[in-house]
C-alpha cells in the first residue's frame, strides 16, 4: 500500500510541475508589441491631388526614394512581422522598406482591413471638389471646414453625400463607424497574434486617413493623427490590452536614412 501511495504522489508531483512549467512557458511567450505604423510613399495620384481611397496608384520616383531612406533609417529596428493593406501602394512601400532595412526575408502579410477610407463616387475626383462639397453641405466655407476637420466628420460627410451621388457602379463610401471598426479589429488581431508569440517590432504600412483613424480610436480621441506625411512613422506600443503612443507622424527615420 505504501508503495502505491508513494508512486501516486510522485506521479502527481511530476504532473503538477509539468503543468506549472507549461503555464509559465505560455506566459513567457506573451510580450510587448511595438507597431511602426507607416504611411505609404507618395503616389502619382498624390501628386495630381486626386482622391485615393480604395483606388490605387504606383509610387512616384520621389516616393520610392523617400521610402528607400525610410528603410535605411529602420536598419537598427529588427522586425518580427510585417503587414500592409492590400492596396498596391502600401505593398510596394512595405517591400522597399524591408529590402532597404536588410529584412526582405520577412514575409509580408496583406490585410484589407488596413485599407484607406472608401470614398465612393468621389474616388479619382479632385480632392478640392470633395472638400468643397462637404463644406457646402455643412453650410461652411472651405477654410471653416478645414479648421474643424476630424477623421470622423470627414468620413461621415463623404458617406452622406455619396448616398445622393452613387449610382451603384462604385462601392458605397464608408462611414466612420465602419472604418474605425475594421481598423480597430485589425490592430487588435495583429497585436494579440504577435504578443502571444513573444512580442517584438511590427512594420505595418497603411494610409494617411486610416492611420489617423487608428490613432483616434485607440487613444479614445485623445491623440491627433491627422495630416500625416508620406513615409512618416507613428509608433504605438501594445501590452496586455493597453495602447501607448510614442511618436505620431515622425519623419526621423527618413532623415536618419539619408545619412546612413
XYZ file of C-alpha atoms in Angstrom:
260
model
C 0.000 0.000 0.000
C 2.780 2.431 0.909
C 4.441 1.824 -2.435
C 1.213 2.633 -4.257
C 0.763 5.865 -2.285
C 4.353 6.959 -2.890
C 4.103 6.167 -6.605
C 0.850 8.123 -6.859
C 2.366 11.113 -5.024
C 5.455 11.175 -7.247
C 3.304 10.934 -10.371
C 1.056 13.737 -9.133
C 4.095 15.922 -8.332
C 5.588 15.384 -11.794
C 2.260 16.199 -13.445
C 1.835 19.335 -11.339
C 5.330 20.560 -12.088
C 4.829 19.808 -15.758
C 1.599 21.784 -15.913
C 3.212 24.630 -13.975
C 6.135 24.666 -16.398
C 3.777 24.728 -19.389
C 1.806 27.605 -17.869
C 4.988 29.570 -17.230
C 6.155 28.869 -20.770
C 2.878 30.093 -22.230
C 3.014 33.189 -20.049
C 6.611 33.895 -21.055
C 5.625 33.868 -24.720
C 3.319 36.865 -24.400
C 5.130 40.136 -24.882
C 5.111 43.787 -25.777
C 4.340 44.652 -29.398
C 5.773 47.813 -30.953
C 3.978 48.947 -34.106
C 5.839 51.064 -36.650
C 2.700 52.289 -38.373
C 3.856 53.800 -41.661
C 2.065 55.797 -44.327
C 2.846 54.635 -47.871
C 5.166 56.653 -50.134
C 3.920 59.409 -52.434
C 1.977 58.172 -55.461
C 1.064 59.551 -58.872
C -2.460 60.333 -57.628
C -0.983 62.196 -54.641
C 0.929 64.475 -57.000
C -2.193 65.239 -59.082
C -4.245 65.849 -55.910
C -6.768 63.140 -56.712
C -8.966 61.267 -54.252
C -7.222 57.983 -53.499
C -9.055 55.655 -51.188
C -9.681 52.160 -52.467
C -8.472 53.319 -55.888
C -4.728 52.922 -56.320
C -1.567 54.243 -57.971
C 2.110 53.326 -58.021
C 4.750 55.296 -56.137
C 6.471 58.163 -57.936
C 10.259 58.192 -58.315
C 10.443 60.642 -55.439
C 8.107 58.433 -53.425
C 10.350 55.415 -53.952
C 13.447 57.368 -52.962
C 11.884 58.583 -49.711
C 10.768 55.051 -48.814
C 14.310 53.827 -49.511
C 15.543 56.382 -46.979
C 12.874 55.137 -44.573
C 14.108 51.573 -44.940
C 17.717 52.591 -44.338
C 16.597 54.503 -41.257
C 14.954 51.327 -39.923
C 18.076 49.145 -40.219
C 18.569 49.150 -36.462
C 14.947 48.118 -35.877
C 14.589 44.338 -36.174
C 11.060 43.330 -37.127
C 9.375 40.073 -36.161
C 6.499 40.608 -38.611
C 5.389 42.889 -41.448
C 1.848 43.807 -42.518
C 0.265 46.175 -45.019
C -3.091 46.934 -46.545
C -3.748 45.038 -49.757
C -3.510 48.259 -51.816
C -0.583 48.239 -54.243
C 0.967 51.453 -52.929
C 1.178 50.016 -49.411
C 2.538 46.672 -50.601
C 5.164 48.450 -52.723
C 6.166 50.650 -49.790
C 6.479 47.701 -47.405
C 8.651 45.665 -49.776
C 11.014 48.590 -50.390
C 11.306 49.409 -46.683
C 12.012 45.774 -45.785
C 14.623 45.426 -48.528
C 16.462 48.625 -47.614
C 16.443 47.700 -43.921
C 18.007 44.340 -44.779
C 14.892 42.400 -43.738
C 13.433 41.389 -47.101
C 13.190 37.760 -45.945
C 10.333 38.660 -43.609
C 7.053 37.532 -45.169
C 4.708 40.445 -45.850
C 1.110 39.763 -44.820
C -1.577 41.869 -46.507
C -4.868 42.645 -44.809
C -7.736 44.526 -46.464
C -8.815 45.906 -43.090
C -5.885 48.344 -43.257
C -7.105 49.949 -46.495
C -7.699 53.681 -46.807
C -11.235 55.079 -46.399
C -13.523 54.265 -49.315
C -14.850 57.494 -50.867
C -17.475 56.009 -53.162
C -18.258 58.147 -56.217
C -15.530 60.643 -55.253
C -12.788 58.089 -55.953
C -10.420 59.546 -58.549
C -12.038 63.004 -58.398
C -10.150 66.116 -57.296
C -9.679 66.370 -53.532
C -10.682 70.020 -53.695
C -14.052 69.107 -55.236
C -14.824 66.617 -52.489
C -13.775 69.031 -49.747
C -15.827 71.890 -51.208
C -18.895 69.659 -51.453
C -18.631 68.613 -47.808
C -18.099 72.186 -46.622
C -21.069 73.430 -48.648
C -23.300 70.632 -47.332
C -22.473 71.765 -43.794
C -23.016 75.461 -44.558
C -19.335 76.325 -44.110
C -16.583 77.841 -46.193
C -13.735 75.511 -47.089
C -11.448 77.281 -44.609
C -14.042 76.955 -41.843
C -14.471 73.252 -42.572
C -10.711 72.663 -42.602
C -10.420 74.219 -39.140
C -12.881 71.712 -37.686
C -11.639 68.693 -39.647
C -11.646 65.317 -37.919
C -11.456 61.833 -39.457
C -14.984 61.154 -38.222
C -16.588 64.322 -39.603
C -14.769 63.805 -42.898
C -15.802 60.165 -43.375
C -19.395 60.768 -42.309
C -19.616 63.850 -44.549
C -18.427 61.899 -47.587
C -20.728 58.958 -46.797
C -23.767 61.232 -46.533
C -23.004 62.943 -49.847
C -22.214 59.664 -51.577
C -25.708 58.388 -50.859
C -27.043 61.115 -53.155
C -24.367 60.612 -55.847
C -23.576 56.894 -56.017
C -25.254 55.192 -58.963
C -24.366 51.738 -57.740
C -21.359 51.314 -60.036
C -18.876 52.007 -57.225
C -18.677 50.610 -53.722
C -20.556 52.978 -51.375
C -18.448 55.345 -49.278
C -17.787 54.095 -45.759
C -18.992 55.944 -42.688
C -16.665 56.370 -39.728
C -18.215 53.605 -37.635
C -17.498 51.082 -40.401
C -13.956 52.341 -40.965
C -12.935 52.566 -37.314
C -14.344 49.113 -36.534
C -12.346 47.329 -39.260
C -9.151 49.179 -38.382
C -9.539 48.561 -34.641
C -10.185 44.850 -35.155
C -7.203 44.606 -37.498
C -4.872 46.216 -34.961
C -6.178 44.083 -32.097
C -5.846 40.848 -34.073
C -2.267 41.569 -35.136
C -1.318 42.746 -31.643
C -2.688 39.610 -29.986
C -1.112 37.278 -32.555
C 2.357 38.827 -32.235
C 2.087 39.197 -28.458
C 1.260 35.533 -27.843
C 4.350 34.608 -29.888
C 6.649 36.663 -27.693
C 6.088 40.200 -28.977
C 8.505 42.417 -30.883
C 8.582 45.115 -33.543
C 5.987 45.102 -36.323
C 6.097 47.083 -39.564
C 2.573 47.980 -40.668
C 2.093 50.065 -43.823
C -1.278 51.751 -44.226
C -2.700 55.111 -45.342
C -2.895 58.682 -44.105
C -6.523 58.834 -43.037
C -6.604 55.227 -41.873
C -3.630 55.807 -39.586
C -5.280 58.960 -38.243
C -8.406 56.905 -37.513
C -6.339 54.220 -35.770
C -4.756 56.877 -33.559
C -8.172 58.392 -32.860
C -9.937 55.161 -31.935
C -7.092 53.560 -29.939
C -6.491 56.751 -27.926
C -10.220 57.359 -27.392
C -9.907 60.667 -29.204
C -7.069 61.963 -27.029
C -4.385 61.964 -29.754
C -4.363 63.801 -33.091
C -3.016 61.777 -36.003
C -4.259 63.951 -38.855
C -2.228 65.341 -41.762
C 0.442 62.645 -41.752
C 3.119 62.907 -44.418
C 4.072 60.098 -46.788
C 6.563 57.609 -45.294
C 6.047 59.014 -41.787
C 6.073 56.632 -38.815
C 3.600 56.506 -35.959
C 4.938 54.361 -33.122
C 2.339 52.600 -30.988
C 3.071 50.094 -28.220
C 0.668 47.344 -27.165
C 0.950 45.426 -23.893
C -1.736 43.467 -22.060
C -4.596 45.193 -23.847
C -3.202 48.706 -23.313
C -2.088 51.027 -26.142
C 0.601 53.698 -25.699
C 1.690 56.321 -28.215
C 5.339 57.365 -28.545
C 5.587 59.053 -31.943
C 2.948 60.361 -34.324
C 3.909 61.161 -37.902
C 7.677 61.109 -37.325
C 9.983 61.634 -40.304
C 13.109 60.957 -38.213
C 13.590 57.527 -39.772
C 13.576 59.059 -43.250
C 16.044 61.746 -42.195
C 18.313 59.202 -40.498
C 18.226 57.071 -43.618
C 19.626 59.943 -45.654
C 22.847 59.940 -43.652
C 23.384 56.174 -43.320
